[in-house]
PDB file of C-alpha atoms in Angstrom:
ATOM      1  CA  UNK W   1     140.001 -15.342 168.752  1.00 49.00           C
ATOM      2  CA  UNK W   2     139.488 -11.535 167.504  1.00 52.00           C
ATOM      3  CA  UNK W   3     141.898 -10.075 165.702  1.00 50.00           C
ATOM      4  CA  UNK W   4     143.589  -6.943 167.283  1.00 66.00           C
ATOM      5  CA  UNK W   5     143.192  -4.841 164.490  1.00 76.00           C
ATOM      6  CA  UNK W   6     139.067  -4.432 163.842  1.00 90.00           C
ATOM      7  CA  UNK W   7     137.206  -3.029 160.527  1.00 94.00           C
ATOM      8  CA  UNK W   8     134.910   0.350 161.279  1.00 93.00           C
ATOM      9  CA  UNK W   9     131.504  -0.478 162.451  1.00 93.00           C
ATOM     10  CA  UNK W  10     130.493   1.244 159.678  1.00 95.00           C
ATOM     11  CA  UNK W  11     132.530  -0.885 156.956  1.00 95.00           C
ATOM     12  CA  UNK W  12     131.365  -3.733 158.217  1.00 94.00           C
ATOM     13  CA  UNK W  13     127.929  -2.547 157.947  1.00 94.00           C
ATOM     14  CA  UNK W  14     128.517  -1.570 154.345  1.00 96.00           C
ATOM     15  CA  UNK W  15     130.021  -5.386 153.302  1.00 95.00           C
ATOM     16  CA  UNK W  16     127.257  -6.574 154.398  1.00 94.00           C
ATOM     17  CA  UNK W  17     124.807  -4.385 152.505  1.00 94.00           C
ATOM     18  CA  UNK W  18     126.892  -5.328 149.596  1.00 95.00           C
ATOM     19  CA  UNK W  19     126.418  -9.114 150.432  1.00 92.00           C
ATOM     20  CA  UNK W  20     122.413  -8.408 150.583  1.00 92.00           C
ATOM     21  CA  UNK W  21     122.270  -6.371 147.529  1.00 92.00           C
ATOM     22  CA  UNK W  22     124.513  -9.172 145.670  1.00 88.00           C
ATOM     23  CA  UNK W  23     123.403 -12.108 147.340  1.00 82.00           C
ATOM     24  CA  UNK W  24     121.767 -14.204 144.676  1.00 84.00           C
ATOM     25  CA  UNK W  25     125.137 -14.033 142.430  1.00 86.00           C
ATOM     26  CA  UNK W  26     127.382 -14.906 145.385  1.00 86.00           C
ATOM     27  CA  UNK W  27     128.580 -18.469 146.450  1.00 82.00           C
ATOM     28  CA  UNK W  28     131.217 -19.672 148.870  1.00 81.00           C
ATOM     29  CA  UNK W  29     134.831 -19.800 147.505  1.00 77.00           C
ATOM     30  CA  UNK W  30     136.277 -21.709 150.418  1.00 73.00           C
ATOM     31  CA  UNK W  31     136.194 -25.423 151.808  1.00 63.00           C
ATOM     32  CA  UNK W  32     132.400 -24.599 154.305  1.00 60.00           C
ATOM     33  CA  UNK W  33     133.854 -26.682 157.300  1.00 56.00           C
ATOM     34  CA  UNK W  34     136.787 -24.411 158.412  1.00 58.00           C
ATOM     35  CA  UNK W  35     136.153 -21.214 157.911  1.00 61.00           C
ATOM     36  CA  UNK W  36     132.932 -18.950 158.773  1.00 72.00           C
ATOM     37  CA  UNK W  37     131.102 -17.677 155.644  1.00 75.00           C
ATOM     38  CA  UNK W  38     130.062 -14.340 155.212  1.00 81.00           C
ATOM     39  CA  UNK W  39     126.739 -13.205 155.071  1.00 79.00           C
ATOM     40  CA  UNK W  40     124.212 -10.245 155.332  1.00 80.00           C
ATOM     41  CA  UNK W  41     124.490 -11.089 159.516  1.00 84.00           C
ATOM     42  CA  UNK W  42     128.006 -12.285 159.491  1.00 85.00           C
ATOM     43  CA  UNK W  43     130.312 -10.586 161.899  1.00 89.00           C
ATOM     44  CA  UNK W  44     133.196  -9.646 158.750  1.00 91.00           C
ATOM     45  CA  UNK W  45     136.416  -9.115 161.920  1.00 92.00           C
ATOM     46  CA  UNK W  46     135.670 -12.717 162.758  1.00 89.00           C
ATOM     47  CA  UNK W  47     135.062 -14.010 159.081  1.00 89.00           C
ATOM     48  CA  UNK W  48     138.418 -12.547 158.020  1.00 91.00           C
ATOM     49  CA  UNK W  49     139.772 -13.901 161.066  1.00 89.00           C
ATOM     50  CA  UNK W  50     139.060 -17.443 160.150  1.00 88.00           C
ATOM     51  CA  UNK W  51     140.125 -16.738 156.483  1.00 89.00           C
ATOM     52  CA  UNK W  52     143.398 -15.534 157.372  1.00 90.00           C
ATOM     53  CA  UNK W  53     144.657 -16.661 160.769  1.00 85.00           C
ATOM     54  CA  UNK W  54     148.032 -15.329 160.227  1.00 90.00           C
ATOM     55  CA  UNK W  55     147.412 -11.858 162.077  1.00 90.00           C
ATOM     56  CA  UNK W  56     149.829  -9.582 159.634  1.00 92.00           C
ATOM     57  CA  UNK W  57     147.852 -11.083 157.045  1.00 93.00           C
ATOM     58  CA  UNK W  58     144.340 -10.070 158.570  1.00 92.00           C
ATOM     59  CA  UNK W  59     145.615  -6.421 159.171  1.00 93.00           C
ATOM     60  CA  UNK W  60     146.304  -6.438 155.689  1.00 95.00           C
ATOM     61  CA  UNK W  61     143.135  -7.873 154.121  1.00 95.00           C
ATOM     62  CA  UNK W  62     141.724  -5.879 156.525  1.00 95.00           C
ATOM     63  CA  UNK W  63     143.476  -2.489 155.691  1.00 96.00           C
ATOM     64  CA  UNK W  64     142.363  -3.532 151.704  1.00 97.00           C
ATOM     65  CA  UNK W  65     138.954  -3.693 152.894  1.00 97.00           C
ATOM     66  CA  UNK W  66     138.687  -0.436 154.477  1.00 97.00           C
ATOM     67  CA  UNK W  67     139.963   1.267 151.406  1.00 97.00           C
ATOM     68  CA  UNK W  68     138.029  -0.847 148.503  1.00 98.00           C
ATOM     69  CA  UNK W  69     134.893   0.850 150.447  1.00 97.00           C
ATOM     70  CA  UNK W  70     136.466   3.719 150.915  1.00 97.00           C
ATOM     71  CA  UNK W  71     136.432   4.266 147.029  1.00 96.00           C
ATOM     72  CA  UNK W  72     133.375   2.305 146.189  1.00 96.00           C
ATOM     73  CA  UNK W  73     131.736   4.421 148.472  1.00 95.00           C
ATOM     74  CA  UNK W  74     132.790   7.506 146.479  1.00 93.00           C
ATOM     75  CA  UNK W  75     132.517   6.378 143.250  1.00 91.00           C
ATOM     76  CA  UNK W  76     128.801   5.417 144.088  1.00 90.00           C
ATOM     77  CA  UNK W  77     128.424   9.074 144.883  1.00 89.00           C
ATOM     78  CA  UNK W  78     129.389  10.050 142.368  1.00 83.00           C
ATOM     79  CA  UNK W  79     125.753   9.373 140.388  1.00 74.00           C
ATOM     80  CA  UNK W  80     127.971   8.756 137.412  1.00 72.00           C
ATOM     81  CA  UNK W  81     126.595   7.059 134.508  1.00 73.00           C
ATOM     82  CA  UNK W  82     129.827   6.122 132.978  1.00 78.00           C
ATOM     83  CA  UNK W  83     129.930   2.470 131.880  1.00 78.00           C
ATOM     84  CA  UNK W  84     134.152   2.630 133.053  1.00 84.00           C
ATOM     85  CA  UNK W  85     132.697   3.842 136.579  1.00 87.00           C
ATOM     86  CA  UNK W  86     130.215   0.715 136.997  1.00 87.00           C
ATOM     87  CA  UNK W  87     132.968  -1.742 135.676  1.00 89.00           C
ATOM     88  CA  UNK W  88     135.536  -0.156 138.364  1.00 93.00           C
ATOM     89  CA  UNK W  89     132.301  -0.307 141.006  1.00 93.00           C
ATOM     90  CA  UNK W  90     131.817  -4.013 139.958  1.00 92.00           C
ATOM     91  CA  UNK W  91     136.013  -5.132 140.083  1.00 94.00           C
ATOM     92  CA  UNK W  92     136.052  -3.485 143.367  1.00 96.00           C
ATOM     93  CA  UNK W  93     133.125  -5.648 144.590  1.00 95.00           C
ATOM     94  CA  UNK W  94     134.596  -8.686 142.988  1.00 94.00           C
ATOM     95  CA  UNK W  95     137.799  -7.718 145.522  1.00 96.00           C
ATOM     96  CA  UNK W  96     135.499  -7.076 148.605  1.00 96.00           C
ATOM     97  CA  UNK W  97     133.804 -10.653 147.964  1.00 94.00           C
ATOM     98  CA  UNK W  98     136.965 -12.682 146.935  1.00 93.00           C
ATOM     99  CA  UNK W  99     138.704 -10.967 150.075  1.00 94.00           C
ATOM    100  CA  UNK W 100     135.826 -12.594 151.819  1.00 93.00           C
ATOM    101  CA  UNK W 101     136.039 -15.943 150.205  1.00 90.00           C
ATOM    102  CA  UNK W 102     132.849 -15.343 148.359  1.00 90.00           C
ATOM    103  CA  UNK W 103     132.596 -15.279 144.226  1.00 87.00           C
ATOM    104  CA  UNK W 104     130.062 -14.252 142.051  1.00 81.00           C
ATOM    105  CA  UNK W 105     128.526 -16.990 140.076  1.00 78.00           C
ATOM    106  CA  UNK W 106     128.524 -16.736 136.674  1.00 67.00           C
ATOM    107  CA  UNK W 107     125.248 -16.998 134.489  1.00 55.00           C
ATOM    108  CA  UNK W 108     125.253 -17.911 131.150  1.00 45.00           C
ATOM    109  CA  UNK W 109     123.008 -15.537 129.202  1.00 42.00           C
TER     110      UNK W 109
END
């Protein structure tokens, strides 16, 4: 079942370049057999959908997610070379992908 409320075509898009640019670092955060993972082809209404079936909830999430890429969007025009500006870039991604029940996996270095 769709939601009723649905993200832009365009956010959608832009999660999922997000995904492909941070792919190798990403790893499912939820239990594989009930819910639909999100990927670089993944429809993101029906993934958030299956993460949140409660449907205030997904208008919520959903609302979240149209904003985080609202800003990430312009703070990535923003050419800035501020390291505070790539940490806020980077905790905003962390709350697309853990909206998403995705996490970044952690190398040691």
């Amino acid at each position: 079942m769709m939601p009723q409320h649905q993200l832009l075509a365009t956010t959608g898009y832009y999660i999922r370049q997000l995904i492909k640019q941070h792919g190798q670092e990403l790893q499912s955060a939820v239990a594989q057999a009930t819910q639909l993972i999100a990927n670089t082809t993944a429809d993101i209404n029906r993934v958030i959908a299956s993460l949140y079936p409660n449907e205030s909830e997904t208008t919520r999430m959903m609302s979240e997610l149209e904003l985080l890429v609202k800003v990430h969007q312009h703070l990535r025009s923003q050419n800035s070379l501020y390291a505070s500006t790539f940490e806020q870039l980077q905790d905003i991604e962390s709350r697309i992908f853990s909206i998403l029940g995705l996490s970044r996996v952690c190398y040691a270095s």
